[in-house]
Coordinates of C-alpha atoms and ligand atoms in Angstrom, one line a residue:
M17 CA 22.1 -26.6 -7.8
F18 CA 21.3 -23.4 -9.8
G19 CA 17.9 -24.5 -10.9
K20 CA 14.5 -23.1 -10.3
E21 CA 14.5 -24.2 -6.7
F22 CA 17.7 -22.2 -6.1
R23 CA 16.1 -19.2 -7.6
R24 CA 13.2 -19.5 -5.3
K25 CA 15.4 -20.2 -2.3
Y26 CA 17.4 -17.0 -2.7
A27 CA 14.9 -15.0 -4.7
V28 CA 17.4 -14.2 -7.5
T29 CA 16.7 -13.4 -11.1
D30 CA 18.1 -15.4 -14.0
Q31 CA 20.8 -12.7 -14.4
G32 CA 21.5 -13.0 -10.7
V33 CA 22.0 -16.7 -11.0
K34 CA 24.5 -16.1 -13.9
N35 CA 26.4 -13.6 -11.7
L36 CA 26.4 -16.0 -8.8
V37 CA 27.8 -18.8 -11.0
Q38 CA 30.6 -16.4 -12.1
G39 CA 31.2 -15.4 -8.6
T40 CA 31.5 -19.0 -7.5
I41 CA 33.9 -19.9 -10.3
W42 CA 36.1 -17.0 -9.4
T43 CA 36.0 -17.9 -5.7
V44 CA 37.1 -21.4 -6.5
I45 CA 40.0 -20.0 -8.5
V46 CA 41.0 -17.6 -5.8
N47 CA 40.9 -20.4 -3.2
L48 CA 43.0 -22.7 -5.4
I49 CA 45.6 -20.1 -6.1
A50 CA 45.9 -19.4 -2.4
M51 CA 46.4 -23.1 -1.9
A52 CA 49.0 -23.1 -4.6
S53 CA 51.1 -20.7 -2.5
I54 CA 51.6 -23.6 -0.1
G55 CA 53.0 -25.6 -2.9
I56 CA 55.5 -22.8 -3.6
L57 CA 56.3 -22.6 0.1
Y58 CA 56.8 -26.4 0.3
G59 CA 59.2 -26.2 -2.7
M60 CA 61.2 -23.4 -1.1
M61 CA 61.4 -25.1 2.2
T62 CA 62.6 -28.4 0.6
D63 CA 65.2 -26.4 -1.3
Y64 CA 66.3 -24.5 1.8
V65 CA 66.7 -27.8 3.7
G66 CA 68.8 -28.8 0.6
I67 CA 71.0 -25.8 1.0
L68 CA 71.4 -26.4 4.7
S69 CA 72.6 -29.9 3.9
G70 CA 75.3 -28.5 1.5
G71 CA 73.6 -28.2 -1.9
T72 CA 73.3 -25.2 -4.2
A73 CA 70.1 -23.3 -4.7
L74 CA 70.7 -20.5 -7.2
P75 CA 68.6 -21.7 -10.1
S76 CA 65.7 -22.6 -7.9
A77 CA 65.8 -19.3 -6.0
M78 CA 65.2 -17.5 -9.3
L79 CA 62.5 -19.9 -10.2
F80 CA 60.8 -19.3 -6.9
G81 CA 61.1 -15.6 -7.3
A82 CA 59.4 -15.8 -10.7
C83 CA 56.7 -18.0 -9.1
V84 CA 56.1 -15.5 -6.4
V85 CA 55.7 -12.7 -8.9
V86 CA 53.3 -14.7 -11.0
F87 CA 51.4 -15.8 -7.9
V88 CA 51.0 -12.2 -6.7
L89 CA 49.8 -11.0 -10.1
L90 CA 47.4 -13.9 -10.5
S91 CA 46.1 -13.5 -7.0
F92 CA 45.4 -9.8 -7.6
L93 CA 43.7 -10.5 -10.9
T94 CA 41.4 -13.2 -9.6
H95 CA 40.5 -11.3 -6.5
F96 CA 39.5 -8.4 -8.7
K97 CA 37.4 -10.6 -10.9
Q98 CA 35.8 -12.2 -7.9
Y99 CA 35.0 -8.8 -6.4
K100 CA 33.4 -7.7 -9.6
A101 CA 31.3 -10.8 -10.0
T102 CA 30.1 -10.8 -6.4
Y103 CA 29.8 -7.2 -5.2
G104 CA 29.8 -5.2 -8.4
L105 CA 27.0 -7.0 -10.2
V106 CA 24.8 -7.5 -7.1
Y107 CA 24.0 -3.8 -6.8
G108 CA 22.2 -3.9 -10.2
E109 CA 20.3 -6.9 -9.1
V110 CA 19.1 -5.1 -5.9
R111 CA 17.9 -2.2 -7.9
D112 CA 16.1 -4.5 -10.4
T113 CA 14.5 -6.5 -7.6
R114 CA 13.2 -3.3 -5.8
I115 CA 11.8 -2.0 -9.1
S116 CA 10.2 -5.3 -10.1
L117 CA 8.7 -5.7 -6.5
A118 CA 7.2 -2.2 -6.7
E119 CA 5.8 -3.0 -10.2
R120 CA 4.4 -6.2 -8.9
I121 CA 2.8 -4.5 -5.8
R122 CA 1.1 -2.0 -8.1
K123 CA -0.6 -4.9 -9.9
L124 CA -1.8 -6.7 -6.9
P125 CA -5.5 -6.7 -6.2
L126 CA -6.6 -4.6 -3.2
G127 CA -7.6 -7.7 -1.3
Y128 CA -3.9 -8.6 -0.9
F129 CA -3.3 -5.5 1.1
G130 CA -5.7 -6.6 3.7
K131 CA -3.5 -9.6 4.4
R132 CA -0.1 -7.7 4.5
D133 CA -0.1 -4.3 5.9
L134 CA 2.0 -1.3 5.0
A135 CA 4.8 -1.9 7.5
D136 CA 5.1 -5.5 6.4
L137 CA 5.4 -4.6 2.7
T138 CA 7.9 -1.8 3.4
E139 CA 9.9 -4.2 5.4
T140 CA 10.1 -6.5 2.4
I141 CA 11.1 -3.9 -0.1
M142 CA 13.7 -2.3 2.1
G143 CA 14.7 -4.7 4.8
D144 CA 14.4 -8.1 3.1
V145 CA 16.0 -6.9 -0.1
N146 CA 18.9 -5.4 2.0
R147 CA 19.4 -8.7 3.8
L148 CA 19.3 -10.6 0.5
E149 CA 21.7 -8.2 -1.0
H150 CA 24.3 -9.0 1.6
V151 CA 23.7 -12.7 1.1
W152 CA 23.9 -12.4 -2.7
S153 CA 27.1 -10.4 -2.5
H154 CA 28.9 -12.0 0.5
C155 CA 27.6 -15.4 1.1
I156 CA 26.4 -17.6 -1.8
S157 CA 29.5 -17.4 -4.1
Y158 CA 31.9 -17.7 -1.1
L159 CA 30.1 -20.7 0.3
Y160 CA 29.6 -22.7 -2.9
G161 CA 33.1 -21.6 -4.0
S162 CA 34.5 -23.0 -0.7
Y163 CA 32.6 -26.3 -1.1
I164 CA 34.1 -26.8 -4.6
S165 CA 37.6 -25.8 -3.8
T166 CA 37.7 -27.8 -0.6
V167 CA 36.6 -30.9 -2.5
I168 CA 39.4 -30.4 -5.0
V169 CA 42.0 -29.8 -2.2
A170 CA 40.6 -32.7 -0.2
I171 CA 41.2 -35.0 -3.1
A172 CA 44.8 -33.6 -3.5
V173 CA 45.6 -34.1 0.2
F174 CA 44.1 -37.6 0.2
I175 CA 46.4 -38.5 -2.7
M176 CA 49.3 -37.1 -0.7
D177 CA 48.5 -39.0 2.5
W178 CA 45.1 -40.3 3.3
R179 CA 45.8 -40.7 7.1
L180 CA 46.8 -37.1 7.5
A181 CA 43.9 -36.1 5.2
I182 CA 41.3 -37.8 7.5
A183 CA 43.0 -36.4 10.6
S184 CA 42.8 -32.8 9.3
L185 CA 39.5 -32.8 7.5
W186 CA 37.1 -34.8 9.6
G187 CA 35.9 -31.6 11.3
V188 CA 34.6 -30.0 8.2
P189 CA 31.6 -32.3 7.6
V190 CA 30.9 -32.5 11.3
A191 CA 30.8 -28.7 11.5
F192 CA 28.4 -28.5 8.6
L193 CA 26.2 -31.2 9.9
L194 CA 25.9 -29.3 13.1
L195 CA 25.0 -26.1 11.3
F196 CA 22.5 -27.8 9.0
G197 CA 21.0 -29.6 12.0
S198 CA 20.5 -26.2 13.7
R199 CA 18.9 -24.7 10.6
E200 CA 15.3 -25.3 11.6
F201 CA 15.9 -23.9 15.0
S202 CA 17.6 -20.8 13.6
K203 CA 14.8 -20.3 11.1
R204 CA 12.2 -20.3 13.8
K205 CA 14.2 -17.8 15.8
S206 CA 14.6 -15.5 12.9
E207 CA 10.9 -15.8 12.0
K208 CA 10.2 -14.6 15.5
T209 CA 12.7 -11.8 15.2
K210 CA 11.1 -10.7 12.0
E211 CA 7.6 -10.7 13.5
A212 CA 8.8 -8.7 16.4
A213 CA 10.5 -6.1 14.1
I214 CA 7.3 -5.7 12.1
S215 CA 5.2 -5.3 15.2
V216 CA 7.6 -2.5 16.3
S217 CA 7.3 -0.6 13.0
D218 CA 3.6 -1.2 13.0
G219 CA 3.3 0.2 16.5
I220 CA 5.4 3.3 15.6
Q221 CA 3.4 3.9 12.5
E222 CA 0.1 3.5 14.3
T223 CA 1.1 5.8 17.1
I224 CA 2.3 8.6 14.7
D225 CA -0.7 8.1 12.4
N226 CA -3.2 8.4 15.2
M227 CA -1.4 11.0 17.4
R228 CA -4.3 13.4 17.2
E229 CA -6.9 10.8 18.3
I230 CA -4.5 9.4 21.0
R231 CA -4.1 12.9 22.4
A232 CA -7.8 13.6 22.2
I233 CA -8.6 10.6 24.3
N234 CA -5.7 11.3 26.6
Q235 CA -4.1 7.9 26.1
E236 CA -0.5 8.8 25.2
E237 CA 0.9 6.9 28.1
K238 CA -0.9 3.7 27.3
F239 CA 0.2 3.8 23.6
L240 CA 3.8 4.6 24.6
D241 CA 3.8 1.8 27.1
D242 CA 2.5 -0.6 24.5
L243 CA 5.2 0.6 22.1
N244 CA 7.9 0.3 24.7
M245 CA 6.8 -3.3 25.4
K246 CA 7.0 -4.1 21.7
I247 CA 10.5 -2.6 21.4
D248 CA 11.7 -4.5 24.5
R249 CA 10.3 -7.7 23.2
H250 CA 12.0 -7.2 19.8
E251 CA 15.3 -6.5 21.6
K252 CA 15.0 -9.7 23.7
I253 CA 14.1 -11.9 20.8
T254 CA 16.9 -10.5 18.7
V255 CA 19.5 -11.0 21.4
S256 CA 18.4 -14.5 22.1
G257 CA 18.3 -15.3 18.4
E258 CA 21.8 -13.9 17.8
F259 CA 23.1 -15.7 20.9
S260 CA 21.8 -19.1 19.9
T261 CA 23.0 -18.9 16.3
G262 CA 26.3 -17.6 17.6
I263 CA 26.7 -20.7 19.8
F264 CA 26.2 -23.0 16.8
V265 CA 28.5 -21.1 14.5
N266 CA 31.3 -20.9 17.0
A267 CA 30.9 -24.5 18.0
A268 CA 31.2 -25.5 14.3
S269 CA 34.3 -23.3 13.9
V270 CA 35.9 -24.9 17.0
I271 CA 35.1 -28.4 15.8
M272 CA 36.6 -27.7 12.4
R273 CA 39.8 -26.4 14.1
L274 CA 40.1 -29.6 16.2
G275 CA 41.5 -30.9 12.9
V276 CA 44.8 -29.1 13.7
A277 CA 45.2 -31.0 16.9
T278 CA 44.3 -34.4 15.4
T279 CA 46.7 -33.8 12.5
I280 CA 49.5 -33.0 15.0
L281 CA 48.7 -36.1 17.0
V282 CA 48.5 -38.5 14.0
G283 CA 51.4 -36.7 12.3
T284 CA 53.7 -37.1 15.3
K285 CA 52.8 -40.7 15.6
L286 CA 53.5 -41.3 11.9
I287 CA 56.9 -39.4 12.2
T288 CA 58.0 -41.4 15.2
S289 CA 57.1 -44.6 13.5
G290 CA 59.1 -43.4 10.5
Q291 CA 56.3 -43.5 8.0
I292 CA 56.5 -39.8 7.0
D293 CA 59.1 -37.1 7.4
F294 CA 58.7 -33.8 9.3
M295 CA 58.3 -31.7 6.1
R296 CA 55.2 -33.6 5.1
L297 CA 53.5 -32.9 8.4
F298 CA 54.6 -29.3 8.2
V299 CA 53.1 -28.9 4.7
F300 CA 49.9 -30.5 5.9
L301 CA 49.6 -28.2 8.8
L302 CA 50.0 -25.2 6.5
A303 CA 47.5 -26.7 4.0
I304 CA 44.7 -27.2 6.6
T305 CA 44.9 -23.7 7.9
R306 CA 44.3 -22.6 4.3
I307 CA 41.4 -25.0 4.0
Y308 CA 39.8 -23.6 7.1
S309 CA 40.0 -19.9 6.1
P310 CA 37.5 -19.8 3.3
F311 CA 35.2 -21.9 5.5
D312 CA 35.6 -19.5 8.4
Q313 CA 34.2 -16.8 6.3
A314 CA 31.5 -19.0 5.0
L315 CA 30.6 -20.3 8.5
A316 CA 30.0 -16.8 9.8
L317 CA 27.7 -16.2 6.8
I318 CA 25.9 -19.5 6.8
A319 CA 23.6 -18.5 9.6
E320 CA 22.8 -15.3 7.7
M321 CA 22.1 -17.5 4.7
F322 CA 19.6 -19.6 6.5
M323 CA 17.9 -16.5 7.8
S324 CA 17.8 -14.9 4.4
Q325 CA 15.7 -17.7 3.2
I326 CA 12.8 -16.3 5.2
S327 CA 13.4 -12.9 3.5
A328 CA 13.5 -14.8 0.2
S329 CA 10.2 -16.6 0.9
R330 CA 8.5 -13.3 1.9
L331 CA 9.7 -11.8 -1.4
M332 CA 8.6 -14.8 -3.4
E333 CA 5.2 -14.6 -1.9
I334 CA 4.7 -11.2 -3.4
Y335 CA 6.0 -12.4 -6.8
E336 CA 3.8 -15.4 -6.7
A337 CA 0.6 -13.7 -5.5
K338 CA -2.1 -13.6 -8.1
T339 CA -2.3 -10.3 -9.8
A340 CA -5.3 -8.9 -11.6
E341 CA -4.5 -9.2 -15.3
G342 CA -6.4 -8.5 -18.4
S343 CA -6.4 -7.2 -21.9
E344 CA -5.5 -3.6 -22.6
N345 CA -7.5 -3.3 -25.8
V346 CA -11.2 -3.6 -25.1
A347 CA -14.2 -2.4 -27.1
M348 CA -17.0 -1.5 -24.7
N349 CA -20.4 -0.8 -26.0
G350 CA -21.5 2.1 -23.8
H351 CA -21.0 2.1 -20.1
D352 CA -23.9 0.2 -18.5
I353 CA -22.7 -1.8 -15.5
E354 CA -24.3 -5.2 -15.2
F355 CA -24.1 -7.3 -12.1
E356 CA -24.9 -10.9 -13.1
N357 CA -25.3 -13.4 -10.3
V358 CA -22.4 -11.9 -8.4
G359 CA -21.1 -13.6 -5.3
F360 CA -18.2 -12.4 -3.2
A361 CA -16.4 -13.3 0.0
Y362 CA -13.6 -11.5 1.9
D363 CA -11.3 -14.3 3.1
G364 CA -14.0 -16.9 3.2
D365 CA -16.7 -14.7 4.7
E366 CA -19.4 -14.5 2.1
V367 CA -20.8 -11.0 1.9
L368 CA -22.6 -11.0 -1.5
R369 CA -24.8 -13.7 -3.0
G370 CA -26.6 -13.9 -6.4
V371 CA -26.6 -10.1 -6.9
N372 CA -28.2 -9.0 -10.1
F373 CA -28.9 -5.5 -11.3
T374 CA -27.9 -3.1 -14.0
A375 CA -26.7 0.5 -13.5
K376 CA -27.6 2.2 -16.8
E377 CA -25.5 4.9 -18.6
G378 CA -27.0 8.4 -18.1
E379 CA -28.8 7.2 -14.9
V380 CA -28.2 7.5 -11.2
T381 CA -28.4 4.1 -9.5
A382 CA -28.6 4.3 -5.8
L383 CA -27.5 1.5 -3.5
V384 CA -29.3 1.6 -0.2
G385 CA -29.6 -0.8 2.7
P386 CA -28.6 -1.2 6.3
S387 CA -24.9 -0.8 7.3
G388 CA -23.0 -4.0 6.4
S389 CA -25.4 -5.1 3.7
G390 CA -22.7 -5.0 1.1
K391 CA -23.1 -1.6 -0.6
S392 CA -19.4 -0.6 -0.5
T393 CA -18.4 -4.1 -1.6
C394 CA -20.6 -3.8 -4.7
S395 CA -19.1 -0.5 -5.5
R396 CA -15.5 -1.8 -5.1
L397 CA -16.3 -4.8 -7.2
A398 CA -17.7 -2.6 -10.0
A399 CA -14.3 -1.0 -10.4
R400 CA -12.5 -4.4 -10.1
L401 CA -10.7 -3.3 -6.9
W402 CA -11.5 -6.8 -5.9
D403 CA -12.4 -9.7 -8.3
V404 CA -15.8 -11.3 -7.9
S405 CA -15.8 -14.9 -6.5
E406 CA -18.9 -15.9 -8.5
G407 CA -20.9 -14.6 -11.5
S408 CA -19.6 -11.6 -13.4
I409 CA -19.7 -7.9 -13.8
K410 CA -19.9 -6.4 -17.2
V411 CA -19.3 -2.8 -18.4
G412 CA -20.6 -2.0 -21.8
G413 CA -21.1 -5.8 -22.4
V414 CA -17.4 -6.7 -21.5
D415 CA -16.6 -8.8 -18.5
I416 CA -14.4 -6.6 -16.4
N417 CA -12.3 -9.6 -15.3
T418 CA -10.9 -9.6 -18.8
V419 CA -9.8 -6.0 -18.7
D420 CA -6.5 -4.7 -17.4
P421 CA -7.3 -3.0 -14.1
E422 CA -5.4 0.2 -15.0
V423 CA -7.2 0.5 -18.4
L424 CA -10.5 -0.2 -16.7
L425 CA -10.0 2.5 -14.0
S426 CA -9.3 5.1 -16.7
D427 CA -13.1 5.0 -17.2
Y428 CA -14.0 5.5 -13.6
S429 CA -14.1 8.5 -11.2
M430 CA -14.4 7.6 -7.6
V431 CA -15.5 10.0 -4.9
F432 CA -15.3 8.0 -1.7
Q433 CA -15.7 8.8 1.9
N434 CA -12.0 8.8 2.7
V435 CA -10.7 11.4 0.3
V436 CA -7.0 10.8 -0.2
L437 CA -5.0 14.0 -0.6
F438 CA -1.3 14.4 -1.0
D439 CA 1.0 16.8 0.7
D440 CA 1.3 19.0 -2.3
T441 CA -0.4 22.1 -3.6
V442 CA -4.1 22.4 -4.3
M443 CA -3.4 22.7 -8.0
E444 CA -1.4 19.4 -8.1
N445 CA -3.9 17.6 -5.9
I446 CA -6.7 18.4 -8.4
R447 CA -4.5 17.7 -11.4
L448 CA -4.2 14.1 -10.3
G449 CA -7.5 13.6 -12.0
R450 CA -5.8 14.1 -15.4
R451 CA -2.1 14.6 -15.4
D452 CA -1.9 16.5 -18.6
A453 CA -4.5 19.1 -17.7
T454 CA -3.5 22.8 -18.0
D455 CA -3.7 25.2 -15.0
E456 CA -6.8 26.7 -16.6
E457 CA -8.5 23.4 -16.9
V458 CA -7.7 22.6 -13.3
M459 CA -9.2 25.9 -12.2
A460 CA -12.3 25.4 -14.3
A461 CA -12.9 22.1 -12.6
A462 CA -12.3 23.7 -9.2
R463 CA -14.8 26.4 -10.0
A464 CA -17.4 23.8 -11.1
A465 CA -16.8 21.9 -7.9
N466 CA -17.3 25.0 -5.8
C467 CA -13.7 25.0 -4.6
D468 CA -12.7 28.3 -6.1
E469 CA -14.0 30.4 -3.3
F470 CA -12.2 28.7 -0.4
V471 CA -9.0 28.1 -2.5
R472 CA -8.7 31.8 -3.1
K473 CA -8.9 32.5 0.6
L474 CA -5.9 30.2 1.2
Q475 CA -2.6 31.9 1.8
N476 CA -1.1 31.1 -1.6
G477 CA -4.3 30.3 -3.5
Y478 CA -3.9 27.3 -5.8
D479 CA -0.2 27.0 -4.8
T480 CA -0.9 26.5 -1.1
E481 CA 0.5 23.3 0.3
I482 CA -2.3 21.4 2.0
G483 CA -0.4 19.3 4.5
E484 CA -0.4 15.5 4.8
N485 CA -3.7 14.2 3.6
G486 CA -5.1 17.7 3.4
A487 CA -4.7 18.3 7.2
K488 CA -5.2 22.0 6.7
L489 CA -8.6 21.7 5.0
S490 CA -12.1 21.0 6.4
G491 CA -14.0 17.8 5.6
G492 CA -16.2 19.5 3.1
E493 CA -13.3 21.2 1.4
R494 CA -11.5 18.0 1.0
Q495 CA -14.5 16.4 -0.5
R496 CA -15.0 19.2 -3.0
I497 CA -11.3 18.9 -4.1
S498 CA -11.9 15.2 -4.8
I499 CA -15.0 16.1 -6.8
A500 CA -12.9 18.7 -8.7
R501 CA -10.5 15.9 -9.4
A502 CA -13.2 13.7 -10.7
L503 CA -14.7 16.5 -12.8
L504 CA -11.3 17.0 -14.4
K505 CA -11.0 13.4 -15.2
N506 CA -14.5 13.4 -16.7
A507 CA -14.7 9.6 -16.8
P508 CA -17.9 8.0 -18.1
I509 CA -18.5 6.1 -14.9
V510 CA -18.8 7.7 -11.4
L511 CA -18.7 5.7 -8.2
L512 CA -19.8 7.8 -5.3
D513 CA -20.0 7.2 -1.6
E514 CA -22.2 9.9 -0.4
A515 CA -21.4 9.9 3.3
T516 CA -21.5 13.6 4.0
A517 CA -22.9 13.3 7.5
S518 CA -20.2 15.5 8.9
L519 CA -20.9 18.4 6.7
D520 CA -22.9 21.4 7.7
V521 CA -25.9 22.6 5.6
E522 CA -24.0 25.2 3.6
N523 CA -21.2 22.8 2.8
E524 CA -23.7 20.1 1.9
T525 CA -25.5 22.3 -0.6
K526 CA -22.2 23.2 -2.2
V527 CA -21.1 19.6 -2.4
Q528 CA -24.4 18.7 -3.8
G529 CA -24.2 21.4 -6.5
A530 CA -20.7 20.2 -7.4
L531 CA -21.9 16.7 -7.6
S532 CA -24.8 17.3 -9.9
K533 CA -22.3 18.7 -12.5
L534 CA -20.1 15.7 -12.1
L535 CA -22.9 13.2 -12.5
A536 CA -24.7 14.5 -15.6
G537 CA -24.9 12.0 -18.4
K538 CA -22.6 9.4 -16.6
T539 CA -23.2 5.9 -15.4
V540 CA -23.5 6.7 -11.7
L541 CA -23.5 4.2 -8.9
V542 CA -24.0 5.9 -5.6
I543 CA -24.0 4.6 -2.1
A544 CA -26.8 6.8 -1.0
H545 CA -27.3 8.1 2.5
R546 CA -29.6 11.1 2.0
M547 CA -33.2 11.1 1.0
R548 CA -32.7 13.8 -1.5
T549 CA -30.3 11.7 -3.5
V550 CA -32.4 8.6 -3.1
E551 CA -35.6 10.4 -4.3
A552 CA -33.8 11.9 -7.3
A553 CA -32.2 8.6 -8.3
D554 CA -33.5 6.9 -11.5
K555 CA -33.2 3.5 -9.9
I556 CA -32.8 2.1 -6.4
V557 CA -31.2 -1.2 -5.5
V558 CA -32.0 -2.2 -1.9
L559 CA -29.4 -4.6 -0.5
K560 CA -30.0 -6.7 2.6
D561 CA -27.6 -9.3 3.9
G562 CA -25.6 -9.4 0.7
K563 CA -28.7 -9.9 -1.5
V564 CA -30.8 -7.6 -3.6
A565 CA -34.0 -7.3 -1.6
E566 CA -35.8 -4.7 -3.8
E567 CA -35.2 -2.9 -7.0
G568 CA -37.0 -0.2 -9.0
S569 CA -37.7 3.5 -9.3
P570 CA -38.1 5.4 -6.0
K571 CA -41.8 5.8 -6.8
E572 CA -42.4 2.1 -7.4
L573 CA -40.6 1.1 -4.3
F574 CA -42.3 3.6 -2.2
E575 CA -45.7 2.3 -3.3
K576 CA -44.8 -1.3 -2.4
P577 CA -46.6 -2.2 0.8
D578 CA -44.3 -3.8 3.4
G579 CA -41.3 -2.9 1.3
I580 CA -38.0 -2.3 3.1
F581 CA -37.4 0.9 1.2
R582 CA -40.8 2.2 2.1
R583 CA -40.2 1.4 5.7
M584 CA -36.8 3.0 5.7
S585 CA -38.0 6.2 4.1
M586 CA -41.0 6.5 6.4
L587 CA -38.8 6.2 9.4
Q588 CA -36.4 8.8 7.9
R589 CA -39.2 11.2 7.2
A590 CA -40.6 10.7 10.7
S591 CA -37.3 11.5 12.3
A592 CA -35.6 14.9 12.0
G593 CA -32.6 13.7 10.1
W594 CA -32.2 13.4 6.4
S595 CA -29.8 10.6 6.3
L596 CA -30.6 7.0 5.6
Ligands
ADP28 P1 -22.0 -1.5 3.6 O1 -21.2 -0.6 2.6 O2 -23.4 -1.8 3.1 O3 -22.0 -0.9 5.0 P2 -19.8 -3.3 3.2 O4 -19.8 -3.7 1.8 O5 -18.8 -2.3 3.7 O6 -21.3 -2.9 3.6 O7 -19.6 -4.6 4.1 C1 -20.3 -5.8 3.9 C2 -19.7 -6.9 4.8 O8 -18.4 -7.1 4.5 C3 -19.6 -6.4 6.3 O9 -20.0 -7.5 7.0 C4 -18.2 -6.0 6.5 O10 -17.8 -6.3 7.8 C5 -17.5 -6.9 5.5 N1 -16.2 -6.3 5.0 C6 -16.2 -5.1 4.4 N2 -14.9 -4.8 4.0 C7 -14.2 -5.8 4.4 C8 -12.8 -6.1 4.3 N3 -11.9 -5.3 3.7 N4 -12.4 -7.3 4.8 C9 -13.2 -8.1 5.4 N5 -14.5 -7.9 5.5 C10 -15.0 -6.8 5.0

C-alpha cells in the first residue's frame, strides 16, 4: 500500500510516507479507543440493570470510574499523537516539496517552459501543493486508519452476532463502491475545473502584462469581456463539479446510515423471537454510530482525495521531466564553438538539419539568413538552453551535453533582443553580471558600456529604481545596461542578437561602441542584422531553411557569383536601410 505507486499517487516523499504510516497507526488507535468506550458503557449499563433488579454495584462503580479516567487520559494522549503525526509533520513536508519543486524547475531545459506556461507552473507550486497539503494532513491517515479500525471492529461485532453485524455494516462497502465508481467522473470534472482555473489566471496575467498594448489598440472592452467569460466559465464548472461530487458523497453517507434502520429491523425481529436480549441490540446501535463517525469524516474527504490525484500527477510530471544534467568539472581547451552535424526540432518540427560550422575564439562569427532560418535556434543551442536532437556542439573540444548547464553558462554572456531587467536599482541590475562585483567595478562596466551618461541624469543616479523590466528606460538604454552586465561578467563566449532596429542613430553608435569593447578577444556568435557588423565579421555563416547555405569570410562570400550573401548585401546596399 505504501510503496512506490503510493508515493506517485499522492506525490509524497519517503519521509512523508513514514509520517503518513505513523498518522494511520495513531488514527487506528484513536478509533479503537473510542470504540472501547462503548465497551465501558455496555458494562455500566449491564451493572445498572443489575442494580435495578436488586443487586449491589459499589465495587463496579469504582472500577468504572477508574476506567473512565484511564479512557479520558488515553484518548487525550492518542489524539495528541495523531495530531502531531498528521498535521504537525505535514508542514515540513509542504515546505520541502515547494523547495524541491523550485530546484527542479531551475534545472529544467527551456524547452519545457514552452509546454507549461507561467500560470500553470505557479498553480502547481502554490495551488496543487496546497491541495495536497490538505490531503496529506487531513485525508490519507484518517481514511486508511478508518479502513483498518473498521475491519478490526467488524471482526469483533461479527463474533458478537453475525446477523446484526451484517444488518449494520452492509452499507459501508456499498457506499465505498459508489464512491469509487464515481471516481473517474469526479476526476474528469476536476480536470476541467483545473483547466478553467488556469485559463482565468492566464487571462488575468495576459491582460495585466499587455495593458499598455491593449490600451494602445483601444481593445480594453474586448479583453475584459474575454476575461469575464473565462471567469464565468470557471464558476459554472466549479459549481457543477462540486454539485456532482456532493451528490455522490451524500448518497454514500445516506446509504451507510441505512444500516441503523436495518439493524433496528433485524434486531427487533431477533428480540421478538427471543434470540437476543434488548441490551445486545442497544450496544450494537451504539457501536455502529461509532463505526460511521470516522467514515463520515473520511467520506467528506474522499472526493478531495480523488481530486488531489490530479494535483499529484501534475506535480510528478515536473519531478519526472528530463532535466539537463552534466558534469561540473570540465577541462575545456579554449572556447571554440563547434557545431557538428547538428539537427534540432521544436516539438517534432525540424528546424535545423546537418548544421556544421565552427565559431573560433577571438573571432566574430556572424549568423545571417532570412527570418525563420534558424539563427536564434543555433544561438540558443550553443548555450545549451535547449539540447540538440542530433549531432553535437562542442566548446573547447568538450561536448556541451556533458556539462552541467549552470557551469556551462558561467562561460557565456548573452545580449539578446529582449533585455530582462528587474525592478531594482541600476546598480543591482548591472551587478547581476557578477554578484561579487564592487560598486566601482559596476560603474567601470557602466562607463565602458556608455551607460554612465544617462545613469547620472536619472533622479538618484545608480540608485534609481528602474521599474518593472526597466519600464522607465528607453530601448537603447536597456540594451546598454545589458551590455554593461555582460562586460562585468567578462565571460569568454558572447552570444549576441543584434536587433537594434528600434534605435536611433546616436544610440546605435553608442551601443556599437559598447559592444566592440565587450567582444574583443572573445568567441563571438552574433545574429547579425546590420551590414556594418556583417562586413566586420571574421566569418559569416549563412543559414537557409535550417541548413548552412554558405560559409566564409565576408570577402569570399561577396565574391561568390549567385551567392545568397552576395544577393542579400546587394539588395541592402541598393535600399536606403542598413539592416539585413
Ligand atoms: P531566426 O532566428 O533565423 O529568425 P529561429 O531560430 O527563431 O529563426 O526560428 C526557426 C524556426 O523555428 C522558425 O520556423 C520558428 O517558427 C521556429 N521556432 C522558433 N522558436 C520556437 C519555439 N520556441 N517553439 C517552436 N518553434 C519555434
